[in-house]
XYZ file of C-alpha atoms in Angstrom:
573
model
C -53.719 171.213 86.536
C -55.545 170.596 89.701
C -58.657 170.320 90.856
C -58.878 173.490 92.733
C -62.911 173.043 94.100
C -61.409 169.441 95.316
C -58.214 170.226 97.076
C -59.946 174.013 98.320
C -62.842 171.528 100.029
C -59.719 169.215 101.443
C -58.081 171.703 103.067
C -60.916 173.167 104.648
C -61.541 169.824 106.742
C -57.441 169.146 107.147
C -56.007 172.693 107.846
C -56.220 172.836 111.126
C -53.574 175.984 111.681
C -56.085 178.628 112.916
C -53.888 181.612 110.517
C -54.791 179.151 107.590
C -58.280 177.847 108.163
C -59.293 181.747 108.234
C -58.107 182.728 105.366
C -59.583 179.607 103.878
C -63.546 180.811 105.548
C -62.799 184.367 104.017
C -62.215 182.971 99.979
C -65.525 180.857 100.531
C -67.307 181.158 96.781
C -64.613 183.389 95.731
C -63.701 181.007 92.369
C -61.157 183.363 91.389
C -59.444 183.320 94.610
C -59.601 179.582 94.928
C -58.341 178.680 91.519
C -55.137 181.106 91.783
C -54.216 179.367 95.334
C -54.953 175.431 94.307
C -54.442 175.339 90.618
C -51.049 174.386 91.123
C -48.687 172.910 93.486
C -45.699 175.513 94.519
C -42.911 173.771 92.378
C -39.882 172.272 93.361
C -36.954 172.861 91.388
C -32.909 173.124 91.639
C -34.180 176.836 93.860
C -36.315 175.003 96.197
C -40.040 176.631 96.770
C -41.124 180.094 95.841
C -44.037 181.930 96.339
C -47.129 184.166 98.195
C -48.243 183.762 101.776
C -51.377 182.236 102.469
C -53.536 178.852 102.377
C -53.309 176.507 99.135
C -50.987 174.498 97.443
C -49.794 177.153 95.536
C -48.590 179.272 98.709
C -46.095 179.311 101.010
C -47.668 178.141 104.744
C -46.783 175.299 107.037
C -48.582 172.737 105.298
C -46.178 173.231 101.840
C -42.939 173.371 103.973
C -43.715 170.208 105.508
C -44.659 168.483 102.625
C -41.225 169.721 100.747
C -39.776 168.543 103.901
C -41.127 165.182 104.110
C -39.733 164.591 100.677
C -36.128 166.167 101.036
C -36.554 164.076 104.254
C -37.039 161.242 102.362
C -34.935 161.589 99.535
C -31.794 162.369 102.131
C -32.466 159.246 103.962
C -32.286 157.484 100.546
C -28.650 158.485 99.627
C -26.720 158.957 102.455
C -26.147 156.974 105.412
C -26.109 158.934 108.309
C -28.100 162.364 106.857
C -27.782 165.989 108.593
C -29.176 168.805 107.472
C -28.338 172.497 108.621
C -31.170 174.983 108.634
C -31.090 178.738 108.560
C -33.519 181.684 107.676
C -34.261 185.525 106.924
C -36.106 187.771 108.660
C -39.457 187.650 106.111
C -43.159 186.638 107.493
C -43.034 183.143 109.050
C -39.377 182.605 108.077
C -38.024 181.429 111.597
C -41.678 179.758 111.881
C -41.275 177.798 108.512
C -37.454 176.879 109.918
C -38.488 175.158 113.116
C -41.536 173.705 111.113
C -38.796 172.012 108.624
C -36.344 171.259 111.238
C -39.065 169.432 113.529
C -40.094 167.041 110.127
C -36.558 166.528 109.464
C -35.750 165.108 113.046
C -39.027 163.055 113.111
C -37.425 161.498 110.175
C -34.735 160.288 111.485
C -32.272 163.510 109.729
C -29.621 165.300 112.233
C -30.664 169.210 112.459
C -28.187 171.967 113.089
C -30.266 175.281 113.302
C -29.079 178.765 113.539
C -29.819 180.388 116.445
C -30.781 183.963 114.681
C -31.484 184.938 111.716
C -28.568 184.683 109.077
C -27.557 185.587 105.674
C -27.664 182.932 102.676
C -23.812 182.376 102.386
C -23.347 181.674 105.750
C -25.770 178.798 105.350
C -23.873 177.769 102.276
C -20.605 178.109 104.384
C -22.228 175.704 106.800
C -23.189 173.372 105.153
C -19.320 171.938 103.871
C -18.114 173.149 106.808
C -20.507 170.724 109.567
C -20.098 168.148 107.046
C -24.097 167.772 106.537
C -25.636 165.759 103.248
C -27.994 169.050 102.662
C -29.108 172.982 103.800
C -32.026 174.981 104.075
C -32.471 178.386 103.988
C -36.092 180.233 103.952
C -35.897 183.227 102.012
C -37.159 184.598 99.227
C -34.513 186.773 98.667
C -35.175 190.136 96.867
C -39.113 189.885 96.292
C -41.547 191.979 98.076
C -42.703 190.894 101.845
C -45.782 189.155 100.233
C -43.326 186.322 99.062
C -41.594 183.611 100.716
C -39.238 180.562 100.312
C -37.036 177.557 100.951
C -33.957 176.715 99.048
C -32.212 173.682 99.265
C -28.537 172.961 98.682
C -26.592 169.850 98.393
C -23.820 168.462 100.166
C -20.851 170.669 98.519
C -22.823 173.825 99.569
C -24.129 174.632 96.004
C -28.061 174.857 95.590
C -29.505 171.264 94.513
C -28.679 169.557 91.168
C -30.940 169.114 88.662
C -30.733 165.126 89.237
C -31.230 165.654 93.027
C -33.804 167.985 92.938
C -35.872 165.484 90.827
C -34.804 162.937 93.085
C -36.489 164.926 95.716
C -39.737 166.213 93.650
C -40.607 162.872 92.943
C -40.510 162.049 96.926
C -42.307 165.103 97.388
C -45.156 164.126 94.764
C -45.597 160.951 96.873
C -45.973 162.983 100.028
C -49.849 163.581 101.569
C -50.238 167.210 102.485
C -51.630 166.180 105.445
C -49.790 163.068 105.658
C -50.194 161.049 109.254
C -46.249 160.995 109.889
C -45.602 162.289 113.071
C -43.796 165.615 113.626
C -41.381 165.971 116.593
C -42.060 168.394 119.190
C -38.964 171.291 119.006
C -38.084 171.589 122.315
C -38.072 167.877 122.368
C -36.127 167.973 119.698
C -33.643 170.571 121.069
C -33.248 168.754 124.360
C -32.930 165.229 123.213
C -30.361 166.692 120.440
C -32.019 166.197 117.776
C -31.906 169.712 117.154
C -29.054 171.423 117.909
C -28.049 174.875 117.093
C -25.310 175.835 114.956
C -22.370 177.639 117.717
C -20.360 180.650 116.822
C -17.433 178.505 116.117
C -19.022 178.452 112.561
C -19.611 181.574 112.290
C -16.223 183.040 113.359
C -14.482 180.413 110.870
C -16.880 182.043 108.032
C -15.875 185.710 109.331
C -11.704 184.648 109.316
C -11.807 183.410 105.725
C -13.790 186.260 104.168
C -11.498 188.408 105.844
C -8.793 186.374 104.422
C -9.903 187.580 100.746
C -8.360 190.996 101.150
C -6.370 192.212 98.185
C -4.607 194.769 100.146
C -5.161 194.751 103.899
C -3.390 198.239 104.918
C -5.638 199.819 102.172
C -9.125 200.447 104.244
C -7.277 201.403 107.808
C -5.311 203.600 105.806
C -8.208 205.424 103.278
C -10.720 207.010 106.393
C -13.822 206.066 103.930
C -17.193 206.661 105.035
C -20.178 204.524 104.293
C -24.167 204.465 104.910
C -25.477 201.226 105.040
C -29.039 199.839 104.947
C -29.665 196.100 105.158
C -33.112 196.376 104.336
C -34.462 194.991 107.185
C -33.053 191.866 106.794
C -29.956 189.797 107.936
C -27.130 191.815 106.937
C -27.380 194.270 109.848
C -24.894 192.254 111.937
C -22.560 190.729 109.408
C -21.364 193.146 106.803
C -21.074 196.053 109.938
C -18.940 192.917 111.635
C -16.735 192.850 108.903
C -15.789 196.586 107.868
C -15.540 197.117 111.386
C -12.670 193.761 111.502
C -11.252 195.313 108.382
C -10.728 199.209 109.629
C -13.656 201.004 108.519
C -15.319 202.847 111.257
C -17.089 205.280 109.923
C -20.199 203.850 109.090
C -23.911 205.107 109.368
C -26.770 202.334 109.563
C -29.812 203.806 107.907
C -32.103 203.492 111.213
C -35.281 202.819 109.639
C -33.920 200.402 107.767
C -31.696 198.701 110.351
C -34.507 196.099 112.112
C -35.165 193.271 110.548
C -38.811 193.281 109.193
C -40.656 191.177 106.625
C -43.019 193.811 106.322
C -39.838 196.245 104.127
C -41.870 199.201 105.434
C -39.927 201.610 103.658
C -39.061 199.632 100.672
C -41.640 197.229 99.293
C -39.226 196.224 97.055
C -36.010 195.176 99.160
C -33.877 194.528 95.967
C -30.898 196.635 95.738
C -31.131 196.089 92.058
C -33.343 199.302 91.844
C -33.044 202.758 92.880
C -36.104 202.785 95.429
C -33.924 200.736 97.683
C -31.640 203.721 98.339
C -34.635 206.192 98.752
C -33.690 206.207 102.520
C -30.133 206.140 102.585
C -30.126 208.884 100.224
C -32.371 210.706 103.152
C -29.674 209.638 105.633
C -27.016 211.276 103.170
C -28.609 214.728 102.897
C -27.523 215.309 106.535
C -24.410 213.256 106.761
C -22.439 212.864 102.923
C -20.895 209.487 102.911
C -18.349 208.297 100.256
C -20.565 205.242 99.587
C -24.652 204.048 99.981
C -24.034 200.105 100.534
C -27.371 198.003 100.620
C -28.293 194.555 100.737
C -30.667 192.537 100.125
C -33.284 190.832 102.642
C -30.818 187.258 102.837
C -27.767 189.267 102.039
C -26.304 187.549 99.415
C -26.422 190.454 96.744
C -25.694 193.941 97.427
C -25.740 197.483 95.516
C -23.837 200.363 95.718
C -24.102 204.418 95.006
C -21.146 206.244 94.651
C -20.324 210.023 96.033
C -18.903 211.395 92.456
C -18.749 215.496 92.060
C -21.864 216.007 94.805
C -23.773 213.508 93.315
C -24.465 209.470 94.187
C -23.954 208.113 91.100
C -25.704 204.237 91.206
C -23.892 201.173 89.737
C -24.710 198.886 88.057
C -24.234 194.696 88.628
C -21.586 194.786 86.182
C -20.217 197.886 86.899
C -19.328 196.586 90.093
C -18.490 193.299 88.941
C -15.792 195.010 86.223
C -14.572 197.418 88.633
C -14.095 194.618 91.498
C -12.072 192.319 88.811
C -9.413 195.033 87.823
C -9.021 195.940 91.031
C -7.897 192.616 92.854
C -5.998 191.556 89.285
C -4.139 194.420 88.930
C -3.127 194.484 92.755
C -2.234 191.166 92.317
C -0.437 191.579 89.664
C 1.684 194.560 91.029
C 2.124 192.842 94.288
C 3.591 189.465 92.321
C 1.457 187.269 93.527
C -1.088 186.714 90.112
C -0.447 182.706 89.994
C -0.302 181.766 86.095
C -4.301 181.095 84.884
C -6.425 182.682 88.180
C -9.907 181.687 87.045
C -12.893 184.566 86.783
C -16.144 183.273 86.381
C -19.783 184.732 84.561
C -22.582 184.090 83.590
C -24.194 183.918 80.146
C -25.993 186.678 80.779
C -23.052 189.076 82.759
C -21.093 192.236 80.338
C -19.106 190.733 77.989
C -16.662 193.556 78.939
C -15.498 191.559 82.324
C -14.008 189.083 79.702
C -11.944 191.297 78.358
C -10.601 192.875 81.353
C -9.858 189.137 82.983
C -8.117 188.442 79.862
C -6.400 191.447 79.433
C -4.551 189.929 83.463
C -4.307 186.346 81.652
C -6.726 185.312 83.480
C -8.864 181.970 82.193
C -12.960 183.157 81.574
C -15.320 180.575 82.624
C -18.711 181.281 81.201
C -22.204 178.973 82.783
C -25.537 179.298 82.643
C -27.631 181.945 84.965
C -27.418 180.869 88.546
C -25.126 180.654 90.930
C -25.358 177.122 91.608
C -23.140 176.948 88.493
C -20.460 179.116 89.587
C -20.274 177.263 92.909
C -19.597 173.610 91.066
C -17.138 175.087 89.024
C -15.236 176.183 92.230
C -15.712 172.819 93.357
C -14.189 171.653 90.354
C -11.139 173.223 90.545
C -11.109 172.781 94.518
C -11.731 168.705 93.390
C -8.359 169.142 91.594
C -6.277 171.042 93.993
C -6.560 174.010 91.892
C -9.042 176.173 94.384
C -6.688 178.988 94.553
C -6.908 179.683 90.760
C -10.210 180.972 91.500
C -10.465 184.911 91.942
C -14.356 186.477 90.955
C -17.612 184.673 90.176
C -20.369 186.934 89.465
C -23.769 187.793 88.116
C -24.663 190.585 86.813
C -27.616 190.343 89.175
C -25.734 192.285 91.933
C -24.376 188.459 93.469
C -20.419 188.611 93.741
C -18.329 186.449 95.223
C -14.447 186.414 95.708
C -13.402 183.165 97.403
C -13.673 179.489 97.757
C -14.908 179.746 101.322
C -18.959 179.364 100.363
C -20.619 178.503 97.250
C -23.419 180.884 96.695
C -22.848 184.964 95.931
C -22.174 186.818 98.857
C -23.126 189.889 100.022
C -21.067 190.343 103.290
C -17.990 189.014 101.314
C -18.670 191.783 98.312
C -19.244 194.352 100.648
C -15.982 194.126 102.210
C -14.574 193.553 98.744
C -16.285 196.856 97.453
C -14.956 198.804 100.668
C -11.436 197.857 100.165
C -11.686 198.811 96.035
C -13.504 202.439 97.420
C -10.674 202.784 99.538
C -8.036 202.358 97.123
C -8.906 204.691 94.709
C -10.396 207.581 97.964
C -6.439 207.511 98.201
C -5.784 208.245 94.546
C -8.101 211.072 95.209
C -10.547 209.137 92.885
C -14.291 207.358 93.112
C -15.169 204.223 91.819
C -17.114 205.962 89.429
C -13.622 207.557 88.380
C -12.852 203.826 87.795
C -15.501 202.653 85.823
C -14.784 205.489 83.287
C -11.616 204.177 83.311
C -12.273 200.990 82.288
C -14.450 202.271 79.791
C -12.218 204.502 78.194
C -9.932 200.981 77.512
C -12.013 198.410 76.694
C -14.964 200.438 75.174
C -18.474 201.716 76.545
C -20.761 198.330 77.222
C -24.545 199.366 78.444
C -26.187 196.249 79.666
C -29.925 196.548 79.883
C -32.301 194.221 81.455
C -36.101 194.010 80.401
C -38.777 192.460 82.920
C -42.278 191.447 81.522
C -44.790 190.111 84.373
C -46.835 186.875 83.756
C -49.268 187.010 86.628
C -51.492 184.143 87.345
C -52.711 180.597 86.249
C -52.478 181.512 82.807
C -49.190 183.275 82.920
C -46.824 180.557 82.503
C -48.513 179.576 79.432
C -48.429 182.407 77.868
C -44.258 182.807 78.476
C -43.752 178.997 77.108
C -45.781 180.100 74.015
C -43.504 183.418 73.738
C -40.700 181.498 73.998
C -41.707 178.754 71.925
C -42.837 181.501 68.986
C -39.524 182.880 68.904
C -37.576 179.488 68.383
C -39.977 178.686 65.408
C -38.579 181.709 63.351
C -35.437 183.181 65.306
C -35.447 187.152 63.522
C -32.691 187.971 61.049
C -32.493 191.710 62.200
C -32.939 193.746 65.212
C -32.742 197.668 65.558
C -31.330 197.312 61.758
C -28.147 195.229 62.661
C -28.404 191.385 61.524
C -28.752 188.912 63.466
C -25.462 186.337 62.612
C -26.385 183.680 65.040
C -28.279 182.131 68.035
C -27.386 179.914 70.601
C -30.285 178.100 71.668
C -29.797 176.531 75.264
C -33.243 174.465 75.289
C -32.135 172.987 72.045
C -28.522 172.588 72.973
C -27.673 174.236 69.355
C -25.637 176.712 68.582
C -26.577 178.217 64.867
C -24.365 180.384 62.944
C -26.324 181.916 60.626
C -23.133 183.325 58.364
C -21.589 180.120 58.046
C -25.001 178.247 57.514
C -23.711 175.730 60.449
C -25.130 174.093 63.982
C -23.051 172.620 66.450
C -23.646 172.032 70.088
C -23.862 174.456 72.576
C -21.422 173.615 75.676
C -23.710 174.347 78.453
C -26.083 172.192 79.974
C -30.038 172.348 78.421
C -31.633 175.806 79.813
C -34.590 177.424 78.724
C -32.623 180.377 76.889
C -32.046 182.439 73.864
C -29.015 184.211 73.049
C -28.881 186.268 69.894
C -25.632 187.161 68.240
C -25.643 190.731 66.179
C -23.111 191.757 64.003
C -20.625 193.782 65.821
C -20.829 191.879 69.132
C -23.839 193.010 70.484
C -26.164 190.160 72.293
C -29.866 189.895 73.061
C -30.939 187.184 75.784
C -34.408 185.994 76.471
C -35.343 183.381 79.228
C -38.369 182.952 81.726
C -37.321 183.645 85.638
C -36.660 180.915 87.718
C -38.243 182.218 90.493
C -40.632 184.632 89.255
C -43.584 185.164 87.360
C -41.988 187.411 84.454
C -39.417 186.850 81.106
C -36.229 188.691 81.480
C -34.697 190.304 78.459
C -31.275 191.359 79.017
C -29.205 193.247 75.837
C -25.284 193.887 75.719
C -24.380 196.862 73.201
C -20.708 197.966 73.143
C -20.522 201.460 71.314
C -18.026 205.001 71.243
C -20.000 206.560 74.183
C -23.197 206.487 76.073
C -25.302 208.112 74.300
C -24.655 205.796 71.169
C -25.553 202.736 73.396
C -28.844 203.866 75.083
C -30.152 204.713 71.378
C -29.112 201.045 70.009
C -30.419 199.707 72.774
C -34.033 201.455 72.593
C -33.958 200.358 69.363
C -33.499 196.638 70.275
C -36.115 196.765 72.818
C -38.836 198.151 70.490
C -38.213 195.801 67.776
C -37.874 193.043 69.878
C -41.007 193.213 71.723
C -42.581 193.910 67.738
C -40.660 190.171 67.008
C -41.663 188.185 69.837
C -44.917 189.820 70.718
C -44.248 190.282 74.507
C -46.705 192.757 76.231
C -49.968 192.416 73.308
């Protein structure tokens, strides 16, 4: 832990940015204050930085980006021989400053800079980076959190965010680093016009648009199907893009929810710009009282996930992550299949944490199931894998169940402009049936059973609030329960540990994935249970998978589950 008196009484002599040195005057003798912003350093891990605006090494400000900078800098000039980096951001509070403050450190140190011009969405930086050939990417963002929050995620040279090895490689650079070091930052425009800097041209871009367009199932479907759609891209960078791309694809009719069309890193009318919940649609639904649309599309501030509500008998029905996720994997199998062109073993990837029911319908299509660990990063080196081996075309789906789809080897993070179009075209296929997609789901459930996926959040605020999750989690492996809700508990599969215990056969062998700071309980009957701490956020995520006859059935098992579990592992006393 640091010295937070010390480092608070540094940075009031060194922080010289006049936004910084006043907040700095304002916590004077305010211990509390001072602790919370210097107790820690932001840390660096496979997602890069995360965290609150404002002065202290435990903040996002200029002083943090350019010591992250200094040792990805560092770190890039250390493995590859000639190192470029391509830089891109949202529109949050000081993204585009942050940018040009990482860009400017990177060409000081000797690294070639391609910069978007504009704001742009996450995959497009992902697309970027294979596709300019550079050794590593940046993107500020901080994704779905409130405008309070800000970030800077790295990726690697295949376009996938940092390994663990790399982003060690570049933590320990970082740790090395001088927050105020003396190195000498280059000037941007000097940059720009000595070339240095150069921004990225819409040759990128319009590659990026061709091969998502490319991932059509059916390309007659949407000209053909006259659906209508409200979109909101929460004030962030999908205002351009995913209205580019239904427009390229035939859908016309579509209403951009005006308040919510600027981008904004104050979310104004959403202070919560995560189309995970229903808040997000509070203003499209406004939008829809006047104008009925057959879909609500929104996505997030970086537009790499997106959510959906569906028009179903006068009502917008919201879906679920893996609602979509099922719904968007029958749809381009089946096609496929009907059309004849299903090649033998297409690939559909998940996480550990995604409906167990998008296994069975990939494998009811022959389709192989990949299963990795929570993050994309995964999904995107397994495409890799298969692209390594000529085998790239296998690959049809990789999703989360976080609302982060993706439906083609062109980038290799989730992708929001990609899923939307990918979500139109499904919409649009069954408006010509005279169906919904809700009409869809409940046809997938009536096959391969009703699944209700929950997910719990508990909030850790605070210096003391990562102490207190490692203890939960720590409590729980020491006696894993036997029971939950009255259903036993047959085995757990204990990613930290890298064990895999099967409690019925009184056995342990490994577990496949790589070590991750995760729980997965197995219940009789196939249900799961699966605790792990947030990579990016302050809180433990509890996510449970029941598969019963009907709804009602699952919502009781699953209230069960939630109260006992919270009795087991003590989380919220």
């Amino acid at each position: 832990m640091n010295d937070a008196n010390a480092l608070y009484k540094e940075w009031c002599e060194k922080a010289t940015d006049p936004e910084i040195a006043a907040e700095l005057k304002a916590i004077d003798g305010n211990e509390e204050e001072i602790k919370d912003r210097f107790w820690q350093d932001l840390s660096f891990g496979t997602a890069g930085l995360r965290g609150v605006l404002g002065a202290g090494t435990n903040r996002m400000n200029i002083y943090t980006v350019r010591k992250a900078t200094r040792g990805l800098c560092r770190y890039l000039n250390d493995d590859f021989g000639s190192p470029s980096c391509v830089i891109g951001y949202d529109s949050r509070i000081n993204s585009e400053r942050f940018a040009k403050e990482a860009a400017c450190v990177l060409a000081s140190g000797g690294v070639k800079v391609w910069l978007f011009p504009e704001l742009i969405p996450t995959p497009i930086v992902a697309f970027a980076v294979r596709e300019l050939k550079c050794s590593s990417g940046i993107i500020i963002t901080a994704s779905h959190n409130p405008s309070k929050y800000n970030g800077y995620k790295c990726y690697d040279e295949r376009g996938y965010q940092m390994t663990d090895a790399a982003a060690d490689k570049t933590l320990a650079y970082i740790n090395k680093t001088d927050m105020f070091g003396d190195d000498e930052i280059a000037d941007f425009d000097e940059a720009v016009a000595d070339g240095r800097i150069r921004y990225v041209g819409t040759d990128v871009t319009d590659k990026y648009y061709s091969l998502v367009e490319k991932r059509l199932v059916s390309p007659e479907v949407p000209k053909k199907a006259g659906l209508s759609v409200i979109y909101t891209p929460l004030n962030g960078t999908g205002n351009k893009p995913v209205r580019r791309i239904l427009d390229t694809i035939g859908i016309k009719d579509v209403t951009v929810v005006g308040t919510q069309e600027l981008p904004d890193g104050n979310f104004p009318t959403c202070p919560f710009p995560n189309p995970e919940i229903r808040e997000a649609f509070n203003e499209a639904l406004k939008v829809a009282e006047t104008k009925k649309a057959d879909i609500l599309l929104a996505t997030d501030p970086d537009c790499d996930r997106v959510g959906i509500a569906v028009l179903h008998n006068g009502e917008y029905v919201l879906l679920t992550g893996n609602d979509v996720g099922c719904i968007l994997i029958d749809y381009i199998l089946s096609q496929k299949k009907n059309a004849g062109t299903l090649c033998e073993k297409q690939v559909v990837i998940k996480s550990i944490v995604t409906t167990d029911m998008a296994a069975l319908i990939a494998e009811h299509y022959g389709a192989q199931v990949v299963e990795v660990l929570t993050g994309f990063k995964y999904i995107g080196e397994y495409i890799t894998q298969l692209e390594e081996k000529g085998e790239a075309d296998r690959f049809e789906i990789g999703f989360e169940e976080s609302y982060g789809y993706l439906t083609g080897a062109h980038t290799r993070d989730k992708d929001a402009v990609n899923a939307s179009m990918m979500i139109c075209e499904a919409a649009s296929f069954y408006k010509l049936k005279g169906e919904t997609l809700v009409d869809a789901l409940n046809s997938l459930h009536s096959r391969f059973g009703f699944w209700q996926n929950s997910l719990f959040n508990f909030y850790f605020e605070g210096a003391d609030g990562m102490a207190k999750m490692s203890a939960i989690m720590e409590k729980l492996r020491s006696a894993f329960p036997t029971s939950l809700g009255g259903v036993r508990v047959i085995g757990v599969d204990d990613y930290k540990t890298g064990l895999s215990h099967d409690f019925e056969a009184g056995t342990e062998k490994p577990v496949s994935l790589p070590k991750s700071n995760v729980i997965a309980l197995k219940l009789c009957g196939g249900d799961k249970v699966i605790i792990r701490p947030a990579g990016t956020e302050p809180k433990i995520k509890v996510y449970t998978m029941v598969r019963e006859k009907d709804e009602n059935a699952a919502a009781a098992k699953t209230s069960l589950y939630e109260k006992e579990l919270l009795s087991v592992v003590g989380i919220g006393e």
